[in-house]
Tab-separated table of C-alpha atoms in Angstrom:
chain	number	residue	atom	x	y	z
A	1	MET	CA	15.683	4.854	22.723
A	2	ALA	CA	16.862	7.444	20.112
A	3	LEU	CA	13.515	8.173	18.576
A	4	LEU	CA	14.598	11.433	16.936
A	5	GLY	CA	17.272	9.657	14.851
A	6	ALA	CA	18.276	9.420	11.187
A	7	GLN	CA	15.298	7.162	10.628
A	8	LEU	CA	12.770	9.683	11.601
A	9	VAL	CA	14.447	12.286	9.288
A	10	ILE	CA	14.179	9.730	6.428
A	11	THR	CA	10.506	8.923	7.211
A	12	LEU	CA	9.960	12.938	7.403
A	13	ILE	CA	11.728	13.323	4.079
A	14	MET	CA	9.673	10.529	2.494
A	15	VAL	CA	6.291	12.284	3.732
A	16	SER	CA	7.246	15.616	2.443
A	17	VAL	CA	8.197	14.030	-1.234
A	18	ILE	CA	4.768	12.147	-0.979
A	19	GLN	CA	3.028	15.445	-0.787
A	20	LYS	CA	5.290	17.145	-3.384
A	21	LEU	CA	4.710	14.599	-5.803
A	22	GLY	CA	0.894	13.852	-5.608
A	23	ASN	CA	0.190	14.799	-9.205
A	24	TYR	CA	2.727	12.208	-10.390
A	25	SER	CA	1.774	8.537	-9.901
A	26	PHE	CA	3.931	5.695	-11.114
A	27	ALA	CA	0.602	3.462	-10.962
A	28	ARG	CA	-1.110	5.618	-13.196
A	29	TRP	CA	1.986	5.677	-15.556
A	30	LEU	CA	1.681	1.687	-15.738
A	31	LEU	CA	-2.109	1.942	-16.923
A	32	CYS	CA	-1.863	5.121	-19.212
A	33	SER	CA	1.867	5.677	-20.628
A	34	GLN	CA	2.739	1.896	-21.665
A	35	GLY	CA	0.644	1.845	-24.883
A	36	LEU	CA	-2.583	-0.093	-23.490
A	37	TYR	CA	-5.593	0.240	-25.383
A	38	ARG	CA	-9.394	-0.524	-24.678
A	39	TYR	CA	-11.915	-1.816	-27.122
A	40	LEU	CA	-15.163	0.472	-27.901
A	41	TYR	CA	-18.480	-1.100	-28.241
A	42	PRO	CA	-20.604	-0.173	-31.241
A	43	ASP	CA	-23.404	1.930	-30.725
A	44	ASN	CA	-27.006	1.336	-31.604
A	45	ASN	CA	-26.810	2.841	-35.072
A	46	ALA	CA	-23.586	0.514	-35.872
A	47	LEU	CA	-25.441	-2.567	-34.498
A	48	LYS	CA	-28.621	-1.603	-36.593
A	49	THR	CA	-26.574	-1.163	-39.651
A	50	LEU	CA	-24.584	-4.503	-39.236
A	51	ALA	CA	-27.617	-6.508	-38.300
A	52	GLY	CA	-30.042	-4.979	-40.880
A	53	VAL	CA	-32.434	-3.685	-38.139
A	54	PRO	CA	-34.394	-0.693	-39.582
A	55	LYS	CA	-33.778	2.589	-37.912
A	56	ASP	CA	-36.421	4.466	-36.060
A	57	LYS	CA	-37.521	7.694	-37.943
A	58	PRO	CA	-37.039	10.823	-35.781
A	59	LYS	CA	-39.995	12.111	-34.484
A	60	GLY	CA	-41.112	15.350	-32.879
A	61	LYS	CA	-42.705	13.169	-29.599
A	62	LYS	CA	-40.588	10.916	-27.380
A	63	THR	CA	-41.300	7.458	-27.597
A	64	LYS	CA	-42.689	5.495	-24.736
A	65	SER	CA	-39.110	3.889	-23.913
A	66	ASP	CA	-37.607	7.518	-23.959
A	67	SER	CA	-40.022	8.950	-21.522
A	68	ASN	CA	-39.367	6.143	-19.119
A	69	GLY	CA	-35.660	6.723	-19.210
A	70	LYS	CA	-34.914	3.265	-20.488
A	71	PRO	CA	-32.265	2.535	-23.101
A	72	GLU	CA	-33.479	1.519	-26.621
A	73	THR	CA	-33.520	-2.513	-26.812
A	74	PHE	CA	-33.440	-4.502	-29.839
A	75	HIS	CA	-32.350	-7.919	-30.749
A	76	VAL	CA	-29.109	-8.905	-33.032
A	77	PRO	CA	-27.671	-12.224	-34.203
A	78	ARG	CA	-25.142	-13.535	-32.015
A	79	SER	CA	-23.183	-14.533	-35.337
A	80	LEU	CA	-22.720	-10.919	-36.162
A	81	GLU	CA	-19.397	-10.195	-37.721
A	82	ILE	CA	-18.474	-7.187	-35.343
A	83	GLN	CA	-14.699	-5.693	-35.516
A	84	LEU	CA	-14.369	-3.456	-32.242
A	85	GLU	CA	-12.692	-0.108	-32.612
A	86	THR	CA	-9.856	0.630	-30.044
A	87	ALA	CA	-8.807	3.903	-28.295
A	88	PRO	CA	-5.783	4.348	-26.032
A	89	VAL	CA	-6.160	4.138	-22.282
A	90	THR	CA	-5.926	7.583	-20.659
A	91	PRO	CA	-6.229	8.884	-17.220
A	92	LEU	CA	-9.564	10.426	-17.819
A	93	ASP	CA	-10.672	6.809	-18.802
A	94	VAL	CA	-9.480	5.160	-15.608
A	95	VAL	CA	-10.178	7.473	-12.982
A	96	HIS	CA	-13.926	6.328	-13.052
A	97	LEU	CA	-13.117	2.679	-12.778
A	98	ARG	CA	-14.092	0.535	-9.738
A	99	PHE	CA	-11.053	0.429	-7.154
A	100	TYR	CA	-8.972	3.025	-8.913
A	101	THR	CA	-8.230	4.727	-5.855
A	102	GLU	CA	-7.096	1.619	-4.070
A	103	TYR	CA	-4.935	0.747	-6.986
A	104	ILE	CA	-3.268	4.000	-7.049
A	105	TRP	CA	-2.770	4.131	-3.293
A	106	ILE	CA	-1.276	0.634	-2.972
A	107	VAL	CA	1.028	0.924	-5.906
A	108	ASP	CA	2.321	4.344	-5.013
A	109	PHE	CA	2.972	3.725	-1.615
A	110	SER	CA	4.586	0.659	-2.145
A	111	LEU	CA	7.333	2.506	-4.327
A	112	TYR	CA	7.547	5.075	-1.621
A	113	THR	CA	8.284	2.530	0.981
A	114	ALA	CA	10.819	0.757	-1.152
A	115	PHE	CA	12.868	4.194	-1.107
A	116	VAL	CA	12.488	4.384	2.591
A	117	TYR	CA	13.652	0.763	3.011
A	118	ILE	CA	16.726	1.400	0.546
A	119	MET	CA	17.798	4.529	2.494
A	120	SER	CA	17.138	2.879	5.976
A	121	GLU	CA	19.401	-0.280	4.862
A	122	VAL	CA	22.058	2.211	3.593
A	123	TYR	CA	22.174	4.050	6.715
A	124	THR	CA	21.988	0.896	8.924
A	125	ALA	CA	24.901	-0.645	6.806
A	126	TYR	CA	27.226	2.257	8.111
A	127	PHE	CA	25.805	2.929	11.306
A	128	PRO	CA	24.013	-0.037	12.763
A	129	LEU	CA	21.158	0.189	14.970
A	130	LYS	CA	21.613	-0.366	18.692
A	131	ASP	CA	18.605	0.625	20.728
A	132	GLU	CA	16.682	2.156	17.880
A	133	PHE	CA	13.601	0.662	16.248
A	134	ASN	CA	13.834	0.077	12.338
A	135	LEU	CA	11.070	2.615	11.175
A	136	SER	CA	11.294	1.002	7.824
A	137	MET	CA	9.748	-2.061	9.224
A	138	VAL	CA	6.522	-0.041	9.831
A	139	TRP	CA	6.297	1.385	6.272
A	140	CYS	CA	6.663	-2.296	5.103
A	141	LEU	CA	4.081	-3.717	7.528
A	142	LEU	CA	1.521	-0.926	6.364
A	143	VAL	CA	2.103	-2.211	2.775
A	144	VAL	CA	1.297	-5.899	3.861
A	145	LEU	CA	-1.721	-4.764	5.871
A	146	PHE	CA	-2.926	-2.590	2.944
A	147	SER	CA	-2.577	-5.329	0.310
A	148	PHE	CA	-4.415	-7.835	2.680
A	149	LYS	CA	-7.125	-5.403	3.037
A	150	ILE	CA	-7.385	-4.703	-0.621
A	151	LEU	CA	-7.457	-8.562	-1.280
A	152	LEU	CA	-10.092	-8.994	1.391
A	153	SER	CA	-12.201	-6.177	-0.082
A	154	LEU	CA	-11.982	-7.800	-3.762
A	155	THR	CA	-13.022	-11.384	-2.108
A	156	LYS	CA	-15.925	-9.604	-0.332
A	157	GLN	CA	-17.575	-8.865	-3.483
A	158	TYR	CA	-18.132	-12.450	-4.062
A	159	PHE	CA	-20.159	-12.794	-0.702
A	160	THR	CA	-22.238	-9.667	-0.971
A	161	SER	CA	-23.205	-10.108	-4.754
A	162	ASP	CA	-26.485	-12.402	-5.199
A	163	GLU	CA	-24.663	-13.410	-8.687
A	164	SER	CA	-21.576	-14.755	-7.209
A	165	ILE	CA	-22.735	-18.091	-5.953
A	166	GLY	CA	-19.970	-20.052	-7.871
A	167	GLU	CA	-17.291	-17.716	-6.661
A	168	ARG	CA	-18.627	-17.880	-3.112
A	169	SER	CA	-18.510	-21.697	-3.280
A	170	THR	CA	-15.199	-21.698	-4.677
A	171	CYS	CA	-13.746	-19.312	-1.812
A	172	ILE	CA	-15.382	-21.822	0.986
A	173	VAL	CA	-13.635	-24.787	-0.873
A	174	SER	CA	-10.391	-23.124	-1.154
A	175	PHE	CA	-10.223	-22.194	2.372
A	176	CYS	CA	-10.806	-25.805	3.299
A	177	VAL	CA	-8.217	-27.000	0.971
A	178	PHE	CA	-5.532	-24.506	2.014
A	179	LEU	CA	-6.209	-25.191	5.538
A	180	LEU	CA	-5.583	-28.983	5.024
A	181	ILE	CA	-2.381	-28.033	3.138
A	182	ALA	CA	-1.229	-25.698	5.671
A	183	MET	CA	-1.706	-28.206	8.601
A	184	ILE	CA	0.211	-30.707	6.602
A	185	MET	CA	3.121	-28.420	5.717
A	186	LEU	CA	3.471	-27.282	9.461
A	187	ILE	CA	3.986	-30.836	10.644
A	188	VAL	CA	6.664	-31.316	8.103
A	189	ASP	CA	10.086	-31.596	9.825
A	190	GLU	CA	12.484	-28.813	9.611
A	191	ASN	CA	15.238	-30.791	8.064
A	192	ILE	CA	12.694	-31.102	5.014
A	193	LEU	CA	10.881	-27.762	5.032
A	194	GLU	CA	12.864	-25.107	6.754
A	195	VAL	CA	10.468	-22.271	7.715
A	196	GLY	CA	11.606	-22.182	11.019
A	197	VAL	CA	8.242	-22.421	13.040
A	198	ASP	CA	9.596	-24.957	15.397
A	199	PRO	CA	12.933	-23.028	16.629
A	200	ALA	CA	10.567	-19.898	16.595
A	201	TYR	CA	8.283	-21.412	19.106
A	202	ASP	CA	11.210	-22.844	21.271
A	203	SER	CA	12.833	-19.668	21.578
A	204	PHE	CA	9.543	-17.705	22.037
A	205	ASN	CA	8.366	-20.229	24.793
A	206	GLU	CA	11.556	-20.029	26.743
A	207	ASN	CA	12.155	-16.390	26.663
A	208	ALA	CA	8.233	-15.508	27.350
A	209	SER	CA	8.434	-17.846	30.361
A	210	LYS	CA	11.558	-15.856	31.493
A	211	PHE	CA	9.902	-12.588	30.970
A	212	LEU	CA	6.642	-13.629	32.909
A	213	GLU	CA	8.739	-14.705	35.693
A	214	ASN	CA	10.905	-11.311	35.841
A	215	GLN	CA	7.359	-9.581	35.958
A	216	GLY	CA	6.396	-11.642	39.130
A	217	LEU	CA	3.949	-13.921	37.218
A	218	SER	CA	3.853	-17.531	37.444
A	219	SER	CA	3.433	-19.318	34.170
A	220	VAL	CA	4.178	-22.503	32.572
A	221	GLY	CA	4.607	-20.681	29.250
A	222	PRO	CA	2.583	-19.565	26.455
A	223	ALA	CA	0.122	-21.375	24.252
A	224	SER	CA	0.989	-24.716	23.130
A	225	LYS	CA	2.690	-25.485	19.992
A	226	LEU	CA	-0.218	-27.232	18.566
A	227	ILE	CA	-2.436	-24.111	19.121
A	228	LEU	CA	0.282	-21.940	17.548
A	229	LYS	CA	0.441	-24.083	14.367
A	230	PHE	CA	-3.298	-24.079	14.036
A	231	SER	CA	-3.430	-20.368	14.194
A	232	PHE	CA	-0.539	-20.263	11.559
A	233	ALA	CA	-2.909	-22.757	9.387
A	234	VAL	CA	-5.999	-20.625	9.626
A	235	TRP	CA	-3.866	-17.392	8.717
A	236	ALA	CA	-2.292	-19.652	5.683
A	237	ALA	CA	-5.727	-20.708	4.848
A	238	ILE	CA	-7.064	-17.292	4.627
A	239	ILE	CA	-4.252	-16.147	2.574
A	240	GLY	CA	-4.749	-18.984	0.048
A	241	THR	CA	-8.278	-17.886	-0.274
A	242	LEU	CA	-7.403	-14.262	-1.001
A	243	PHE	CA	-4.980	-15.540	-3.592
A	244	THR	CA	-7.144	-17.976	-5.268
A	245	PHE	CA	-9.239	-15.627	-7.921
A	246	PRO	CA	-6.099	-13.468	-8.482
A	247	GLY	CA	-4.028	-16.642	-9.226
A	248	LEU	CA	-6.831	-17.861	-11.634
A	249	ARG	CA	-6.951	-14.501	-13.274
A	250	VAL	CA	-3.216	-14.390	-13.725
A	251	ALA	CA	-2.951	-17.831	-15.239
A	252	ARG	CA	-5.742	-16.658	-17.675
A	253	MET	CA	-3.726	-13.632	-18.538
A	254	HIS	CA	-0.487	-15.519	-18.915
A	255	TRP	CA	-2.429	-18.189	-21.214
A	256	ASP	CA	-3.644	-15.311	-23.546
A	257	SER	CA	-0.126	-13.656	-23.542
A	258	LEU	CA	1.655	-16.604	-24.371
A	259	ARG	CA	-0.759	-17.177	-27.498
A	260	TYR	CA	-0.254	-13.421	-28.414
A	261	TYR	CA	3.705	-13.963	-28.323
A	262	SER	CA	3.651	-17.548	-29.707
A	263	GLU	CA	6.171	-16.496	-32.442
A	264	ASN	CA	8.473	-14.194	-30.338
A	265	LYS	CA	10.674	-16.782	-28.133
A	266	VAL	CA	12.321	-14.116	-26.168
A	267	LYS	CA	9.189	-12.805	-24.641
A	268	SER	CA	7.608	-16.225	-24.457
A	269	LEU	CA	10.604	-17.313	-22.508
A	270	LEU	CA	10.285	-14.148	-20.024
A	271	LEU	CA	6.555	-14.891	-19.611
A	272	ASN	CA	7.396	-18.469	-18.677
A	273	ILE	CA	9.979	-17.524	-16.350
A	274	ASN	CA	7.842	-15.039	-14.729
A	275	PHE	CA	5.142	-17.792	-14.354
A	276	ALA	CA	7.485	-20.311	-12.877
A	277	MET	CA	9.514	-18.036	-10.375
A	278	PRO	CA	6.968	-18.619	-7.611
A	279	PHE	CA	7.527	-22.334	-7.908
A	280	VAL	CA	11.416	-21.926	-7.790
A	281	LEU	CA	11.014	-19.432	-4.813
A	282	ALA	CA	8.745	-22.172	-2.828
A	283	LEU	CA	11.539	-24.753	-3.579
A	284	LEU	CA	14.277	-22.690	-1.902
A	285	TRP	CA	12.694	-23.671	1.265
A	286	VAL	CA	12.654	-27.315	0.782
A	287	ARG	CA	16.088	-28.192	2.131
A	288	PRO	CA	16.809	-31.611	0.395
A	289	VAL	CA	16.083	-29.722	-2.926
A	290	ALA	CA	17.688	-26.412	-2.360
A	291	ARG	CA	19.961	-25.858	0.627
A	292	TYR	CA	21.706	-29.322	0.365
A	293	TYR	CA	22.851	-28.905	-3.177
A	294	LEU	CA	23.927	-25.247	-3.056
A	295	ALA	CA	24.978	-24.807	0.523
A	296	VAL	CA	25.895	-28.217	2.016
A	297	ARG	CA	27.066	-30.837	-0.556
A	298	VAL	CA	30.588	-30.536	-1.746
A	299	PHE	CA	30.904	-31.549	-5.510
A	300	SER	CA	33.802	-33.160	-6.913
A	301	GLY	CA	36.569	-31.071	-7.810
A	302	MET	CA	35.551	-28.279	-5.303
A	303	SER	CA	36.958	-27.674	-1.783
A	304	GLY	CA	33.651	-26.502	-0.478
A	305	PRO	CA	29.879	-26.075	-1.382
A	306	LEU	CA	28.753	-23.694	-3.842
A	307	MET	CA	27.501	-21.121	-1.206
A	308	THR	CA	27.798	-20.392	2.457
A	309	PRO	CA	24.657	-20.837	4.378
A	310	GLN	CA	24.282	-16.785	4.836
A	311	MET	CA	24.851	-16.450	1.129
A	312	PHE	CA	22.047	-19.189	0.375
A	313	ASP	CA	19.545	-17.226	2.845
A	314	THR	CA	20.232	-13.920	1.333
A	315	LEU	CA	19.914	-15.552	-2.087
A	316	ARG	CA	16.367	-16.427	-1.364
A	317	ILE	CA	15.317	-12.730	-0.608
A	318	VAL	CA	16.873	-11.494	-3.851
A	319	LEU	CA	15.436	-13.816	-6.007
A	320	VAL	CA	12.123	-12.695	-4.518
A	321	ILE	CA	13.144	-9.395	-5.208
A	322	LEU	CA	14.009	-10.088	-8.773
A	323	THR	CA	10.637	-11.917	-9.460
A	324	VAL	CA	8.591	-9.143	-8.349
A	325	LEU	CA	10.690	-6.857	-10.662
A	326	LEU	CA	10.263	-9.082	-13.468
A	327	ARG	CA	6.344	-9.488	-12.835
A	328	VAL	CA	5.973	-5.381	-12.780
A	329	SER	CA	7.951	-5.139	-15.900
A	330	LEU	CA	5.394	-7.342	-17.727
A	331	MET	CA	2.466	-5.899	-16.107
A	332	PRO	CA	1.275	-3.776	-18.954
A	333	ARG	CA	1.348	-6.842	-21.463
A	334	GLN	CA	-0.447	-8.936	-19.051
A	335	LEU	CA	-3.111	-6.083	-18.816
A	336	GLN	CA	-3.465	-5.663	-22.455
A	337	ALA	CA	-4.124	-9.624	-22.701
A	338	TYR	CA	-7.002	-9.080	-20.386
A	339	LEU	CA	-8.412	-6.207	-22.187
A	340	ASP	CA	-8.053	-8.218	-25.446
A	341	MET	CA	-10.733	-10.328	-23.797
A	342	ALA	CA	-13.289	-8.089	-25.289
A	343	GLN	CA	-12.612	-9.125	-28.896
A	344	ARG	CA	-12.159	-12.647	-27.771
A	345	ARG	CA	-15.766	-12.613	-26.363
A	346	LEU	CA	-17.313	-11.647	-29.666
A	347	ASP	CA	-15.331	-14.276	-31.438
A	348	VAL	CA	-16.698	-16.885	-29.375
A	349	GLN	CA	-20.213	-15.497	-29.332
A	350	ARG	CA	-19.908	-15.616	-33.182
A	351	LYS	CA	-19.980	-19.352	-33.087
A	352	GLU	CA	-23.227	-19.369	-30.952
A	353	ALA	CA	-26.673	-19.754	-32.440
A	354	GLY	CA	-29.571	-17.192	-31.438
A	355	ARG	CA	-29.996	-13.636	-30.757
A	356	ILE	CA	-28.671	-11.298	-28.386
A	357	THR	CA	-29.850	-7.868	-27.220
A	358	ASN	CA	-27.899	-4.856	-27.755
A	359	VAL	CA	-27.723	-3.667	-24.245
A	360	GLU	CA	-26.153	-7.291	-23.276
A	361	LEU	CA	-23.757	-7.187	-26.104
A	362	GLN	CA	-22.612	-3.606	-25.156
A	363	THR	CA	-22.126	-4.402	-21.617
A	364	LYS	CA	-20.375	-7.630	-22.318
A	365	ILE	CA	-17.695	-5.463	-24.100
A	366	ALA	CA	-17.830	-2.507	-21.704
A	367	SER	CA	-17.320	-4.650	-18.461
A	368	VAL	CA	-13.880	-5.668	-19.551
A	369	PHE	CA	-12.400	-2.299	-19.301
A	370	PHE	CA	-14.776	-1.337	-16.401
A	371	TYR	CA	-12.769	-4.119	-14.241
A	372	LEU	CA	-9.313	-3.227	-15.330
A	373	CYS	CA	-8.096	-1.727	-11.937
A	374	VAL	CA	-9.685	-4.843	-10.243
A	375	VAL	CA	-7.541	-6.938	-12.476
A	376	ALA	CA	-4.536	-4.733	-11.934
A	377	LEU	CA	-4.880	-5.179	-8.192
A	378	GLN	CA	-5.161	-8.891	-8.350
A	379	TYR	CA	-2.063	-9.029	-10.394
A	380	ILE	CA	-0.064	-6.595	-8.363
A	381	CYS	CA	-1.347	-7.088	-4.534
A	382	PRO	CA	-0.025	-10.686	-3.994
A	383	ILE	CA	3.427	-9.833	-5.486
A	384	ILE	CA	3.485	-6.884	-3.251
A	385	MET	CA	2.625	-8.737	-0.095
A	386	CYS	CA	5.346	-11.547	-1.077
A	387	LEU	CA	8.104	-8.604	-1.403
A	388	TYR	CA	7.575	-6.838	1.573
A	389	LEU	CA	7.244	-9.899	3.867
A	390	ALA	CA	10.480	-11.003	2.438
A	391	LEU	CA	12.116	-7.687	3.138
A	392	MET	CA	10.989	-7.800	6.799
A	393	TYR	CA	12.159	-11.337	6.725
A	394	LYS	CA	15.557	-10.239	5.813
A	395	THR	CA	15.829	-7.302	8.267
A	396	LEU	CA	14.268	-8.698	11.399
A	397	GLY	CA	15.615	-11.909	10.701
A	398	GLY	CA	19.341	-10.466	10.928
A	399	TYR	CA	20.386	-11.314	7.412
A	400	SER	CA	22.966	-9.184	5.530
A	401	TRP	CA	22.973	-8.159	1.987
A	402	SER	CA	26.750	-8.177	2.055
A	403	SER	CA	26.706	-12.084	2.797
A	404	PHE	CA	25.528	-12.380	-0.727
A	405	ILE	CA	28.975	-11.307	-2.046
A	406	TYR	CA	31.406	-12.446	0.747
A	407	GLU	CA	31.017	-14.528	3.894
A	408	THR	CA	29.960	-12.593	6.779
A	409	ALA	CA	29.705	-13.680	10.604
A	410	GLU	CA	26.366	-14.405	12.192
A	411	SER	CA	25.018	-11.252	14.053
A	412	GLU	CA	24.955	-11.606	17.668
A	413	PRO	CA	22.044	-10.479	19.917
A	414	VAL	CA	22.575	-7.000	21.455
A	415	VAL	CA	22.773	-6.967	25.190
A	416	VAL	CA	20.963	-3.843	26.566
A	417	ASN	CA	22.195	-2.378	29.961
A	418	MET	CA	19.395	-1.942	32.032
A	419	GLU	CA	21.228	0.235	34.522
A	420	GLY	CA	19.411	3.507	35.047
A	421	MET	CA	16.690	2.803	32.932
A	422	GLU	CA	13.166	3.483	34.033
A	423	GLN	CA	10.800	0.740	34.940
A	424	PHE	CA	8.532	0.791	31.802
A	425	GLN	CA	11.511	0.882	29.560
A	426	MET	CA	13.148	-1.935	31.151
A	427	ALA	CA	9.852	-3.858	30.814
A	428	TRP	CA	10.004	-2.641	26.992
A	429	GLU	CA	13.506	-4.019	26.714
A	430	ASN	CA	12.591	-7.446	28.319
A	431	LEU	CA	9.704	-7.793	26.048
A	432	LYS	CA	11.768	-7.054	22.825
A	433	MET	CA	14.116	-10.043	24.160
A	434	VAL	CA	11.215	-12.398	23.924
A	435	PHE	CA	10.893	-11.536	20.332
A	436	THR	CA	14.171	-12.522	19.219
A	437	GLN	CA	15.706	-13.258	15.411
A	438	ASP	CA	14.799	-16.874	15.882
A	439	VAL	CA	11.197	-15.681	16.584
A	440	HIS	CA	11.143	-13.174	13.518
A	441	ARG	CA	12.902	-15.715	11.209
A	442	GLY	CA	10.188	-18.398	12.087
A	443	LEU	CA	7.233	-16.001	11.612
A	444	LEU	CA	8.152	-14.147	8.537
A	445	GLY	CA	10.148	-17.138	7.000
A	446	PHE	CA	6.856	-19.304	6.908
A	447	ALA	CA	4.706	-16.051	5.811
A	448	THR	CA	7.220	-15.394	2.912
A	449	TRP	CA	7.321	-19.190	1.921
A	450	TRP	CA	3.518	-19.717	2.185
A	451	SER	CA	2.868	-16.433	0.187
A	452	CYS	CA	5.168	-17.556	-2.768
A	453	PHE	CA	3.699	-21.269	-2.386
A	454	ALA	CA	0.057	-20.421	-2.470
A	455	TRP	CA	0.702	-17.827	-5.340
A	456	PHE	CA	2.140	-20.758	-7.188
A	457	LEU	CA	-0.464	-23.084	-6.109
A	458	THR	CA	-3.295	-20.776	-7.313
A	459	THR	CA	-1.700	-19.892	-10.481
A	460	SER	CA	-1.083	-23.495	-11.302
A	461	LEU	CA	-4.800	-24.709	-10.898
A	462	GLY	CA	-5.770	-21.414	-13.182
A	463	THR	CA	-3.454	-22.785	-15.734
A	464	MET	CA	-4.748	-26.532	-15.464
A	465	TYR	CA	-8.254	-25.004	-15.705
A	466	GLN	CA	-7.472	-22.992	-18.888
A	467	SER	CA	-5.668	-26.284	-20.581
A	468	TYR	CA	-8.150	-28.982	-19.620
A	469	PHE	CA	-11.683	-27.118	-18.977
A	470	ARG	CA	-11.852	-23.972	-21.001
A	471	ILE	CA	-12.680	-24.074	-24.696
A	472	SER	CA	-11.657	-20.709	-25.706
């Protein structure tokens, strides 16, 4: 195996670029150079002036509250008319926010991985790989794992906080619901939902049995299909649970953005397309809805279908990429809709009766900006996971970008010459024969489709909540 090939050179070049561009960050540019502005909470003097609370006269001695180190507390009416001042979001403001490091890392590393993947695809287009392993898949896998870890860390906060009983219950209910949905989807016939799990299992079962026989081991085959599908369902339920609160958050930002751009038809259309694309992507794996009309049925007046099967397979991956690009381009507007929540909270509070302390009011306003990076991660991590699962699906599944332009032949499995190989290398090559293109297509096809489907389902539930259960 040619480990010291051009792929390793590409990886080393990108590692060097990462070190050289340490001061530049695309993630920081998205937050601090796109015109985002935050809301400043009024200080105690401003609140006292608005509420008519008498100000304390300066004294030479410290008051009892000052000596204890506690902030000054007083009550103001909830119906107080307050118009918050704004300030642009700067790098010095965001560097102290929660999950800032995780946000910078996942966005920038995803961008570097995209460059590695593009260069590897260009290289392999002219010099197809034979015995080499595609190193860009390691980069893509790392991005998927990092995204999963960050979403897991965000969800973990609901189980470690004593004030998140409702969120914790929502996560448990989401896991059970997504587990049921996943088990239903996995028993659907491949002629309806073509995720490729059944062909993947058949290929894996046959080749794994041969591999064990070649190693001198007697076996009736790997785990049963029922156990395999149940394992997939548990993984799918975990992904759906991790996507639940990000989906609800994105639905809220979409709802607020539509209200902000209600008079701008073009931007409203882009926002609606951005919101509906996960549903379109999920439908592309439903054979009677998508493949039948685009790649099978011959319409009147035509000599053949609209697309070849290879072109349709590539279309799904291309649409995933376009969806992610659209979402990233609209990310600043969505984040600004979240930051505007500070003023909306005061507008809702103004309709309430009673009084509130100055500390509670200031905390209500400041907490919106404090969780900006958390919201950014909730927005970006699911689509990053969908993107790089789709790229792995394309490469390991043996699809071709050129088939989107013209018809190409199906790629044949590479036959490896075992003569002269060492024993451990022969075992490695035999093991590679177990994980064929059919296996990769089944694993990554289901992972890609489920990620898009779970993203659509959670955002749809969030939209229903905003439409029917939320007043503000």
